């Protein structure tokens, strides 16, 4: 029997192996106590977040990221947003300013003279109350719908991207539209004294009685019945918070669809191998598998800006119609305007150009707004590990 096999006797080879293991263990322990050489060194050891888009962890993180993106974007463009609403809704005090950049600047100057800097942000509190859930639902819905409509890379197409964005926009606007009506009414108000509070605006909208036109005669139905319908039909209540809802849904389809489609397509172009070294950042070590490299700040803002310009152009006429319908209770005879009726009024007042009143302001507002929105959303997702 050899000495190596005898109990209690260790060979020189075994002693050398034991010493080597001991030194390696001490080295690992020392490195664990030492700080990382650079901030990214720790990324390789960080456990990746749950990347399952159906998981509760992913849902709440993507929702918060979307809400943050919406609030940041709306705050950047709040002054232009107020002026645009005044132009679109044909506010009598600001009609003379419409149609030019100089007019928009003069309108902002007038608001500043009358109300100070805070006047440019009138209605912004209601905007933030609306935009956080709106943007959260929109981005969250896009991620969820996209996962179903585009289950794999080979299924990805412009049409599927467009449908995913449209469904996400429709979902978000359905749940948050009443807050949008309140915001528009606050921004529309320009009187100097006795201004309405948020509470009083809500109460006013709820209690507004709608003047209904007599219904047309229906064959086989007694005239007395058709004449009595307006009297028993509800003339006020929660339905008032959905003024202009139909054109909003119609406008949201091209707006959200083109926004997400253009942003994703522009991102693909900017990530092309011939451009990637100038436009992309290194992929984080804990990034989800298959997720493309993040764009540099200027590239992400460019993709978002292009998306904002195209989506705004596609949906602007319906946006003008929606604004006029939303303020119909505050002007005119108070009856609820329909889409075709509102379109006819706009055509009589200004012709076809009336559907694009404030579009230049719209570009100045939407391009940076969408750019900041997508930029904040993508960066927030990186920060939150999804």
Coordinates of C-alpha atoms in Angstrom, one line a residue:
X1 CA 0.0 0.0 0.0
X2 CA 1.4 3.5 -0.9
X3 CA 1.8 6.3 1.6
X4 CA -0.8 8.4 -0.2
X5 CA -3.4 5.9 0.4
X6 CA -2.7 5.4 4.1
X7 CA -5.0 7.2 6.6
X8 CA -3.5 10.3 8.2
X9 CA -0.7 10.6 5.6
X10 CA -0.9 13.4 3.0
X11 CA 1.2 13.6 -0.1
X12 CA 3.1 16.7 -1.2
X13 CA 0.7 16.9 -4.3
X14 CA -2.4 17.1 -2.1
X15 CA -0.8 19.8 0.1
X16 CA 0.0 21.9 -2.9
X17 CA -3.6 21.7 -4.2
X18 CA -4.9 22.6 -0.7
X19 CA -2.7 25.6 -0.5
X20 CA -3.8 26.8 -4.0
X21 CA -7.5 26.5 -3.1
X22 CA -6.9 28.4 0.1
X23 CA -5.1 31.3 -1.7
X24 CA -7.9 31.5 -4.3
X25 CA -10.6 31.6 -1.6
X26 CA -8.7 34.4 0.2
X27 CA -8.4 36.4 -3.1
X28 CA -12.2 36.1 -3.8
X29 CA -13.0 37.2 -0.3
X30 CA -10.7 40.2 -0.7
X31 CA -12.2 41.2 -4.0
X32 CA -15.7 41.0 -2.5
X33 CA -14.7 43.6 0.1
X34 CA -13.1 45.9 -2.4
X35 CA -15.2 48.5 -4.4
X36 CA -15.9 47.9 -8.1
X37 CA -13.3 49.4 -10.4
X38 CA -16.1 51.2 -12.3
X39 CA -19.9 51.4 -11.8
X40 CA -20.6 48.9 -14.6
X41 CA -18.4 46.2 -13.0
X42 CA -21.3 45.2 -10.7
X43 CA -23.8 44.8 -13.5
X44 CA -22.5 41.4 -14.3
X45 CA -23.2 40.1 -10.8
X46 CA -26.6 41.8 -10.4
X47 CA -29.6 39.5 -10.8
X48 CA -31.7 40.5 -13.7
X49 CA -35.3 41.7 -13.0
X50 CA -38.2 39.5 -13.9
X51 CA -38.5 40.0 -17.7
X52 CA -41.8 38.3 -18.1
X53 CA -44.1 41.0 -19.4
X54 CA -47.1 39.4 -17.8
X55 CA -45.6 39.4 -14.3
X56 CA -46.8 41.9 -11.7
X57 CA -43.3 43.1 -11.3
X58 CA -43.0 44.1 -14.9
X59 CA -46.5 45.6 -15.1
X60 CA -46.0 48.0 -12.2
X61 CA -42.5 49.0 -13.3
X62 CA -43.6 49.7 -16.9
X63 CA -46.6 51.6 -15.6
X64 CA -44.6 53.9 -13.3
X65 CA -42.0 54.5 -16.1
X66 CA -44.8 55.5 -18.5
X67 CA -46.4 57.8 -15.9
X68 CA -43.1 59.5 -15.3
X69 CA -42.6 59.9 -19.0
X70 CA -46.0 61.5 -19.5
X71 CA -45.5 64.0 -16.6
X72 CA -42.1 65.1 -17.8
X73 CA -43.2 65.6 -21.3
X74 CA -46.4 67.6 -20.4
X75 CA -44.5 69.9 -18.0
X76 CA -42.0 70.8 -20.8
X77 CA -44.7 72.0 -23.1
X78 CA -47.4 73.2 -20.7
X79 CA -47.4 76.9 -21.8
X80 CA -47.7 76.0 -25.5
X81 CA -50.4 73.5 -24.7
X82 CA -52.5 76.2 -23.1
X83 CA -52.2 78.6 -26.1
X84 CA -53.0 75.8 -28.5
X85 CA -56.2 74.9 -26.6
X86 CA -57.3 78.6 -26.7
X87 CA -56.7 78.7 -30.4
X88 CA -58.4 75.4 -31.2
X89 CA -61.5 76.1 -29.1
X90 CA -61.9 79.5 -30.9
X91 CA -61.7 81.5 -27.6
X92 CA -63.1 84.9 -28.5
X93 CA -60.3 86.7 -26.6
X94 CA -57.6 85.0 -28.6
X95 CA -59.1 84.7 -32.1
X96 CA -57.0 87.6 -33.4
X97 CA -53.8 85.9 -32.4
X98 CA -54.3 82.7 -34.4
X99 CA -52.5 81.8 -37.6
X100 CA -48.9 82.8 -36.9
X101 CA -46.0 82.3 -34.6
X102 CA -46.0 85.9 -33.7
X103 CA -49.6 85.5 -32.7
X104 CA -48.7 82.6 -30.4
X105 CA -46.0 84.6 -28.8
X106 CA -48.3 87.6 -28.4
X107 CA -50.9 85.3 -26.8
X108 CA -48.4 84.0 -24.3
X109 CA -47.3 87.5 -23.5
X110 CA -50.9 88.6 -22.9
X111 CA -51.5 85.6 -20.6
X112 CA -48.3 86.4 -18.7
X113 CA -49.3 90.1 -18.3
X114 CA -52.7 89.1 -17.0
X115 CA -51.9 86.2 -14.8
X116 CA -48.1 86.0 -14.4
X117 CA -46.0 82.9 -15.2
X118 CA -48.6 80.7 -13.4
X119 CA -51.2 81.7 -16.0
X120 CA -49.2 79.8 -18.6
X121 CA -49.7 76.7 -16.5
X122 CA -53.3 77.1 -15.8
X123 CA -55.0 73.7 -15.8
X124 CA -51.6 72.0 -15.5
X125 CA -52.5 70.3 -12.1
X126 CA -55.4 68.7 -13.8
X127 CA -53.1 67.8 -16.7
X128 CA -50.7 65.9 -14.4
X129 CA -53.6 64.2 -12.6
X130 CA -54.7 63.0 -16.1
X131 CA -51.4 62.4 -17.8
X132 CA -49.9 60.1 -15.2
X133 CA -52.5 57.4 -15.4
X134 CA -53.0 58.1 -19.1
X135 CA -49.3 57.6 -20.0
X136 CA -49.0 54.8 -17.6
X137 CA -51.9 52.9 -19.1
X138 CA -50.8 53.8 -22.7
X139 CA -47.2 52.5 -22.3
X140 CA -48.2 49.5 -20.2
X141 CA -51.0 48.6 -22.7
X142 CA -48.5 48.9 -25.6
X143 CA -46.1 46.5 -24.0
X144 CA -48.9 44.0 -23.2
X145 CA -50.6 44.3 -26.6
X146 CA -47.4 44.2 -28.5
X147 CA -46.4 41.0 -26.7
X148 CA -49.6 39.4 -28.0
X149 CA -49.7 40.9 -31.5
X150 CA -46.0 40.5 -32.0
X151 CA -45.0 37.3 -30.1
X152 CA -41.7 36.9 -31.9
X153 CA -39.3 38.9 -34.0
X154 CA -40.3 37.2 -37.3
X155 CA -43.9 38.4 -36.7
X156 CA -42.9 42.1 -36.4
X157 CA -44.3 44.3 -39.2
X158 CA -45.4 48.0 -39.6
X159 CA -49.0 47.0 -39.5
X160 CA -48.7 45.0 -36.3
X161 CA -46.8 47.9 -34.7
X162 CA -49.5 50.3 -35.8
X163 CA -52.3 48.1 -34.4
X164 CA -50.4 47.7 -31.1
X165 CA -50.0 51.5 -30.7
X166 CA -53.6 52.2 -31.7
X167 CA -55.1 49.7 -29.2
X168 CA -52.8 51.1 -26.4
X169 CA -54.0 54.6 -27.1
X170 CA -57.7 53.7 -27.2
X171 CA -57.3 51.8 -23.9
X172 CA -55.7 54.7 -22.1
X173 CA -58.0 57.4 -23.4
X174 CA -61.1 55.4 -22.4
X175 CA -60.1 55.4 -18.8
X176 CA -58.8 59.0 -18.5
X177 CA -61.0 61.0 -20.8
X178 CA -63.1 62.8 -18.1
X179 CA -59.9 64.3 -16.7
X180 CA -59.0 65.6 -20.1
X181 CA -62.3 67.4 -20.4
X182 CA -61.7 69.0 -17.0
X183 CA -58.2 70.1 -18.0
X184 CA -59.5 71.7 -21.3
X185 CA -62.2 73.6 -19.5
X186 CA -59.7 75.0 -17.0
X187 CA -57.3 76.0 -19.8
X188 CA -60.2 77.5 -21.8
X189 CA -61.3 79.9 -19.1
X190 CA -59.8 83.4 -19.4
X191 CA -62.0 85.6 -17.2
X192 CA -60.1 87.9 -14.9
X193 CA -62.2 87.6 -11.7
X194 CA -64.1 84.9 -10.0
X195 CA -62.1 82.1 -11.7
X196 CA -63.4 78.6 -11.3
X197 CA -61.7 76.1 -9.1
X198 CA -61.1 72.5 -10.0
X199 CA -64.0 71.5 -7.9
X200 CA -66.4 74.1 -9.3
X201 CA -65.4 73.2 -12.9
X202 CA -66.3 69.5 -12.1
X203 CA -69.6 70.6 -10.6
X204 CA -70.4 72.9 -13.5
X205 CA -69.7 70.2 -16.1
X206 CA -71.8 67.7 -14.3
X207 CA -74.8 70.0 -13.9
X208 CA -74.7 71.5 -17.4
X209 CA -78.1 70.8 -19.1
X210 CA -77.9 69.8 -22.7
X211 CA -80.4 71.5 -25.0
X212 CA -81.6 68.8 -27.2
X213 CA -83.2 69.3 -30.6
X214 CA -86.6 67.7 -31.3
X215 CA -86.1 64.2 -32.7
X216 CA -87.1 63.4 -36.2
X217 CA -90.4 61.6 -36.7
X218 CA -90.1 57.8 -36.6
X219 CA -92.6 55.8 -38.8
X220 CA -95.0 53.8 -36.7
X221 CA -94.2 55.7 -33.5
X222 CA -96.7 58.3 -32.2
X223 CA -95.5 61.9 -32.4
X224 CA -96.3 62.4 -28.7
X225 CA -93.7 59.7 -27.8
X226 CA -90.9 61.1 -29.9
X227 CA -91.6 64.6 -28.6
X228 CA -91.5 63.3 -25.0
X229 CA -88.1 61.6 -25.4
X230 CA -86.0 64.8 -24.8
X231 CA -87.9 65.4 -21.6
X232 CA -87.1 62.0 -20.0
X233 CA -83.6 61.5 -21.5
X234 CA -80.8 62.6 -19.1
X235 CA -79.6 66.1 -19.8
X236 CA -76.7 66.2 -17.4
X237 CA -74.5 63.9 -15.4
X238 CA -71.4 61.8 -16.1
X239 CA -72.1 61.8 -19.8
X240 CA -71.0 65.5 -19.9
X241 CA -67.5 64.3 -19.1
X242 CA -67.4 62.5 -22.4
X243 CA -68.0 65.4 -24.7
X244 CA -65.9 64.9 -27.8
X245 CA -65.2 61.3 -27.0
X246 CA -66.0 59.9 -30.4
X247 CA -63.5 62.1 -32.3
X248 CA -61.0 61.4 -29.6
X249 CA -61.2 57.7 -30.3
X250 CA -61.1 58.2 -34.0
X251 CA -58.1 60.5 -33.7
X252 CA -56.3 58.2 -31.2
X253 CA -56.1 55.4 -33.8
X254 CA -53.8 57.3 -36.2
X255 CA -52.1 59.3 -33.4
X256 CA -51.0 56.5 -31.1
X257 CA -50.6 54.0 -34.0
X258 CA -48.3 56.3 -36.0
X259 CA -46.5 57.5 -32.9
X260 CA -45.4 54.0 -31.8
X261 CA -44.9 52.8 -35.4
X262 CA -42.7 55.8 -36.3
X263 CA -40.7 55.7 -33.1
X264 CA -39.9 51.9 -33.4
X265 CA -39.1 52.2 -37.1
X266 CA -36.8 55.3 -36.5
X267 CA -35.1 53.3 -33.8
X268 CA -34.5 50.4 -36.1
X269 CA -32.9 52.8 -38.7
X270 CA -30.7 54.5 -36.0
X271 CA -29.6 51.1 -34.8
X272 CA -28.5 50.0 -38.3
X273 CA -25.0 48.5 -38.2
X274 CA -23.5 51.3 -40.2
X275 CA -24.8 53.9 -37.7
X276 CA -24.8 51.9 -34.5
X277 CA -21.3 53.1 -33.3
X278 CA -22.5 56.7 -33.3
X279 CA -26.1 56.2 -32.2
X280 CA -26.2 53.4 -29.6
X281 CA -24.9 52.8 -26.1
X282 CA -23.4 49.5 -24.8
X283 CA -26.2 47.1 -23.7
X284 CA -26.4 46.9 -19.9
X285 CA -25.3 43.5 -18.6
X286 CA -28.7 42.8 -17.0
X287 CA -30.8 43.9 -20.1
X288 CA -33.5 41.5 -21.1
X289 CA -32.5 38.9 -23.7
X290 CA -33.2 40.1 -27.3
X291 CA -33.7 43.8 -26.3
X292 CA -31.9 46.1 -28.7
X293 CA -29.1 48.3 -27.5
X294 CA -30.3 51.6 -26.0
X295 CA -30.0 54.7 -28.2
X296 CA -27.8 57.7 -27.2
X297 CA -29.7 60.6 -25.9
X298 CA -29.7 62.7 -29.1
X299 CA -30.8 59.6 -31.1
X300 CA -33.6 58.7 -28.8
X301 CA -34.9 62.3 -28.8
X302 CA -34.6 62.4 -32.6
X303 CA -36.7 59.2 -33.0
X304 CA -39.3 60.6 -30.6
X305 CA -39.4 63.9 -32.4
X306 CA -40.0 62.3 -35.8
X307 CA -42.8 60.2 -34.2
X308 CA -44.4 63.3 -32.8
X309 CA -44.4 65.2 -36.1
X310 CA -45.9 62.4 -38.1
X311 CA -48.5 61.4 -35.6
X312 CA -49.6 65.0 -35.0
X313 CA -50.1 65.6 -38.7
X314 CA -52.2 62.5 -39.2
X315 CA -54.6 63.2 -36.3
X316 CA -54.8 67.0 -36.0
X317 CA -58.1 67.6 -37.8
X318 CA -59.9 65.3 -35.4
X319 CA -58.1 66.9 -32.5
X320 CA -59.5 70.3 -33.5
X321 CA -63.1 68.8 -33.7
X322 CA -62.6 67.3 -30.3
X323 CA -61.6 70.5 -28.6
X324 CA -64.6 72.3 -30.0
X325 CA -66.9 69.6 -28.8
X326 CA -65.3 69.6 -25.3
X327 CA -66.1 73.3 -24.7
X328 CA -69.5 73.3 -26.3
X329 CA -71.1 73.6 -22.9
X330 CA -69.2 76.8 -22.2
X331 CA -70.0 78.6 -25.4
X332 CA -73.0 78.8 -27.8
X333 CA -76.5 77.6 -26.9
X334 CA -75.2 74.7 -24.8
X335 CA -76.5 71.8 -26.9
X336 CA -74.2 68.8 -27.4
X337 CA -72.4 69.1 -30.8
X338 CA -72.0 66.0 -33.0
X339 CA -68.9 65.3 -35.1
X340 CA -70.4 66.3 -38.5
X341 CA -72.1 69.4 -36.9
X342 CA -68.8 70.5 -35.4
X343 CA -67.1 70.0 -38.7
X344 CA -69.7 72.1 -40.5
X345 CA -69.2 74.9 -38.0
X346 CA -65.4 74.9 -38.5
X347 CA -65.8 74.8 -42.3
X348 CA -68.2 77.8 -42.3
X349 CA -65.9 79.8 -40.0
X350 CA -62.5 79.3 -41.7
X351 CA -62.8 76.7 -44.4
X352 CA -60.6 73.7 -44.7
X353 CA -57.7 75.6 -43.0
X354 CA -59.8 75.7 -39.9
X355 CA -59.1 72.0 -39.2
X356 CA -55.4 72.9 -39.0
X357 CA -55.6 76.0 -36.8
X358 CA -52.7 76.0 -34.3
X359 CA -50.9 73.2 -36.2
X360 CA -47.6 75.1 -36.1
X361 CA -48.0 75.4 -32.3
X362 CA -48.9 71.8 -32.4
X363 CA -45.6 70.9 -33.9
X364 CA -43.7 73.1 -31.5
X365 CA -45.6 71.3 -28.7
X366 CA -45.9 67.7 -29.8
X367 CA -42.4 67.2 -31.3
X368 CA -40.5 68.0 -28.0
X369 CA -43.3 66.4 -25.9
X370 CA -43.2 63.0 -27.7
X371 CA -39.4 63.2 -27.8
X372 CA -39.2 63.7 -24.1
X373 CA -41.9 61.1 -23.4
X374 CA -40.1 58.3 -25.3
X375 CA -36.7 59.4 -24.0
X376 CA -37.9 59.4 -20.3
X377 CA -39.8 56.1 -20.8
X378 CA -36.8 54.3 -22.3
X379 CA -34.4 55.6 -19.7
X380 CA -36.8 54.9 -16.8
X381 CA -37.1 51.3 -18.0
X382 CA -33.3 51.0 -18.0
X383 CA -33.1 52.5 -14.4
X384 CA -35.8 50.1 -13.3
X385 CA -34.2 47.0 -14.9
X386 CA -36.9 46.1 -17.4

